[in-house]
XYZ file of C-alpha atoms in Angstrom:
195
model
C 180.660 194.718 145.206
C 177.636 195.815 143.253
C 176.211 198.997 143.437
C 173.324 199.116 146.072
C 170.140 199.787 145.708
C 168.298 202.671 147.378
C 164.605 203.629 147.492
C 163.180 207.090 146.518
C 159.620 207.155 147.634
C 157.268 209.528 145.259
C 153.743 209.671 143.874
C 152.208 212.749 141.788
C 152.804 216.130 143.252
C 155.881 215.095 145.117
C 158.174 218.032 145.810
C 160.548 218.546 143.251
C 163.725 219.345 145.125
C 162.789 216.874 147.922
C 163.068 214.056 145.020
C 166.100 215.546 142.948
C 168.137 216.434 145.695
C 168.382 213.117 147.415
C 168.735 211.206 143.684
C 171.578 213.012 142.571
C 173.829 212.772 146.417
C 173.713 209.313 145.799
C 174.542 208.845 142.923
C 177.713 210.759 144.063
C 178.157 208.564 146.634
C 178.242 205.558 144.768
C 174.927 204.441 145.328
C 171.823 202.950 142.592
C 168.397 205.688 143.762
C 165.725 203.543 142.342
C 162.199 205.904 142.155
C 159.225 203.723 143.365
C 155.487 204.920 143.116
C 152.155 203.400 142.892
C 152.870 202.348 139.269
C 155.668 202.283 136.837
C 154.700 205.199 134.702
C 155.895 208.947 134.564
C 154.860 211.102 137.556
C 154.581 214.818 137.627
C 156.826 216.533 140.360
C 155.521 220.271 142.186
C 157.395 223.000 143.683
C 156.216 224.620 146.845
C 156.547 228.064 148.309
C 155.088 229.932 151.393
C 154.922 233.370 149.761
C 155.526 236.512 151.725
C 151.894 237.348 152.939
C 150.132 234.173 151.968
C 149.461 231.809 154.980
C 149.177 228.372 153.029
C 151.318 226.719 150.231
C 151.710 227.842 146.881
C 152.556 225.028 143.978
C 153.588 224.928 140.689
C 154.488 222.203 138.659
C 157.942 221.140 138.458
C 159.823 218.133 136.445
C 158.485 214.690 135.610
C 160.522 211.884 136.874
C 160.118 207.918 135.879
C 159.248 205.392 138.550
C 161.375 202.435 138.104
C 159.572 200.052 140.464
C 155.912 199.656 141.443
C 155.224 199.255 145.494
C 153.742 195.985 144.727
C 157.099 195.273 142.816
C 159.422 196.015 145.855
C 161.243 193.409 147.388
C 162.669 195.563 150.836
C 165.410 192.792 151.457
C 167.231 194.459 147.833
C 167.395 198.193 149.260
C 170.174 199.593 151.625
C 168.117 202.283 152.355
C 164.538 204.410 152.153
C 163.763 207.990 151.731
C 159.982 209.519 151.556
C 159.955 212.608 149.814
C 157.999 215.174 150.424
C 154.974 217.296 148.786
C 151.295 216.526 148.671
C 151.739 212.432 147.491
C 152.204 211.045 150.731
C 148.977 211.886 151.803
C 147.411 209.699 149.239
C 150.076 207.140 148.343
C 150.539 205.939 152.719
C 146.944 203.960 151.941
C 149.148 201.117 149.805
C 149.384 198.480 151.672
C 152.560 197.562 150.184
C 154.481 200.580 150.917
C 153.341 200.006 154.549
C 154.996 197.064 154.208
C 158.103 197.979 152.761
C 158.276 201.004 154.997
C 158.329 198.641 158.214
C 160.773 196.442 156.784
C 162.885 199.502 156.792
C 162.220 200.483 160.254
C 162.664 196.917 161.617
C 165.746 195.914 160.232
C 167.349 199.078 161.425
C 168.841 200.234 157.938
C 169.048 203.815 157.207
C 166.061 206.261 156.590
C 165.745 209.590 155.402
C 162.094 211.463 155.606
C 161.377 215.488 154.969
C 158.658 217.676 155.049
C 155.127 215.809 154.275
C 157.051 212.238 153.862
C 156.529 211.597 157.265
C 153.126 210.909 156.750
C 153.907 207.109 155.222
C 155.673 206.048 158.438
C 153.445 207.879 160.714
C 150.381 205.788 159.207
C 152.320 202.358 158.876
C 152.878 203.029 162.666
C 156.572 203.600 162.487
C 157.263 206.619 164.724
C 156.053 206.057 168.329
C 158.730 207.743 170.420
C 160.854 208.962 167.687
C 161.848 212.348 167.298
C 161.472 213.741 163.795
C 161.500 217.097 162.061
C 158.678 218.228 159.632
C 156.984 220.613 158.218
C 155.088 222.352 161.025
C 151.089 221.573 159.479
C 152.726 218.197 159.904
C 153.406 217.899 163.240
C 149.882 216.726 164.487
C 150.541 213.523 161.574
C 153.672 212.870 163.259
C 152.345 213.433 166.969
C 149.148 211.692 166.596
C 150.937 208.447 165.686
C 153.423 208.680 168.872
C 156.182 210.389 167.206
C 158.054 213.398 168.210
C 158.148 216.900 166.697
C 161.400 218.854 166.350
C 161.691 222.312 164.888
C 165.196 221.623 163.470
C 167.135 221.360 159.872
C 168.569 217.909 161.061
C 166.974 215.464 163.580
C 168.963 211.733 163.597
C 167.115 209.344 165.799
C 169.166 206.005 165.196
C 168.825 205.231 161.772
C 166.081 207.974 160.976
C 167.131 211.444 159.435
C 164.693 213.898 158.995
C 164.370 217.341 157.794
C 161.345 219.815 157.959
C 161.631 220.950 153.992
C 163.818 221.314 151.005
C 165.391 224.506 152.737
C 166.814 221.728 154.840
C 168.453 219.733 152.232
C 171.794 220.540 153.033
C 171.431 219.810 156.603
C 169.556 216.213 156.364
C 170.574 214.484 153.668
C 174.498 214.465 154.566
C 174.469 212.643 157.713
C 171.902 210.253 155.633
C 174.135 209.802 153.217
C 177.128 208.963 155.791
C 174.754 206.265 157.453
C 174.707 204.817 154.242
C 177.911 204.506 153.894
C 178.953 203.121 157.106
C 176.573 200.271 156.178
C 178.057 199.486 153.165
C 181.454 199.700 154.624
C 180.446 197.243 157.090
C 178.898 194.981 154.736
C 182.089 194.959 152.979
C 184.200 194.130 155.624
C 181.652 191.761 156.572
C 182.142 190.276 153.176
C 185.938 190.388 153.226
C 186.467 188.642 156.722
């Protein structure tokens, strides 16, 4: 079979190891991350920090990274799988109309999801999370609670087909069982396939 397809969801001032994390793992596990934005152009990743005494986030800038697909461009049916990165886009980039649709594509057909720290902004808004249990950053949880969904203080919360982590501290703990989802599909699809 061909390699499938899997969305990375950024915009400017996405969180550098929220993106570059999730792009390499699945690539390792066999899979195609394809980087959507608003546009296809070069966007400029941040790295953020709660320094010792300061009570808000610190950013710097971090790598650039190339959006392959426009939102307007995706076609949801092409994608095993979604994952919103984190950072200060997705309060700016969960207005597009056709990432709201793509993002409830993902939600309604059940296939796998990954969301961390400020990502979960895009499904909160494209009313995605009523009753489910996610983790976020805390100055998220009122996004996430607002819209019906459910805040958990953890470094892994699976809720079906959603994985969630609270920041890229979390990486490690998240993105695994993420990654296994995405596998069992594809192993199903191929025995589906086969039989």
């Amino acid at each position: 079979m061909s390699q499938e397809k899997v969305l990375i969801i950024i915009g400017d001032a996405s969180e550098t190891l929220d993106t570059l994390y999730p792009f390499y793992r699945l690539i390792e596990a066999g899979f195609k991350p394809v980087v959507a934005a608003p546009e296809k152009r070069k966007y400029q990743m941040v790295m953020h920090e709660v320094k010792p005494g300061w009570t808000i986030t610190k950013e710097w800038e971090g790598y650039t990274i190339d959006a392959e697909v426009s939102f307007s461009e995706i076609n949801p049916e092409e994608y095993a799988g979604i994952m919103f990165s984190g950072g200060r886009a997705p309060e700016y980039i969960r207005y597009d109309e056709d990432l709201v649709r793509a993002t409830r594509h993902f939600f309604e057909a059940g296939k796998p999801i990954a969301s961390v720290c400020h990502g979960v902004e895009i499904p909160a808004y494209a009313d995605c999370v009523r009753d489910r249990r996610m983790a976020t950053v805390p100055k998220c949880k009122f996004d996430l609670e607002v819209c019906g969904g459910i805040f958990v203080d953890e470094a892994c919360v699976i809720d079906g087909n959603l994985i969630s982590g609270r920041t890229f501290h979390d990486n490690g703990h998240y993105l695994g069982p993420w990654i296994k989802l995405l596998e069992e599909a594809r192993a199903n699809k191929e025995t589906t396939v086969k039989a």
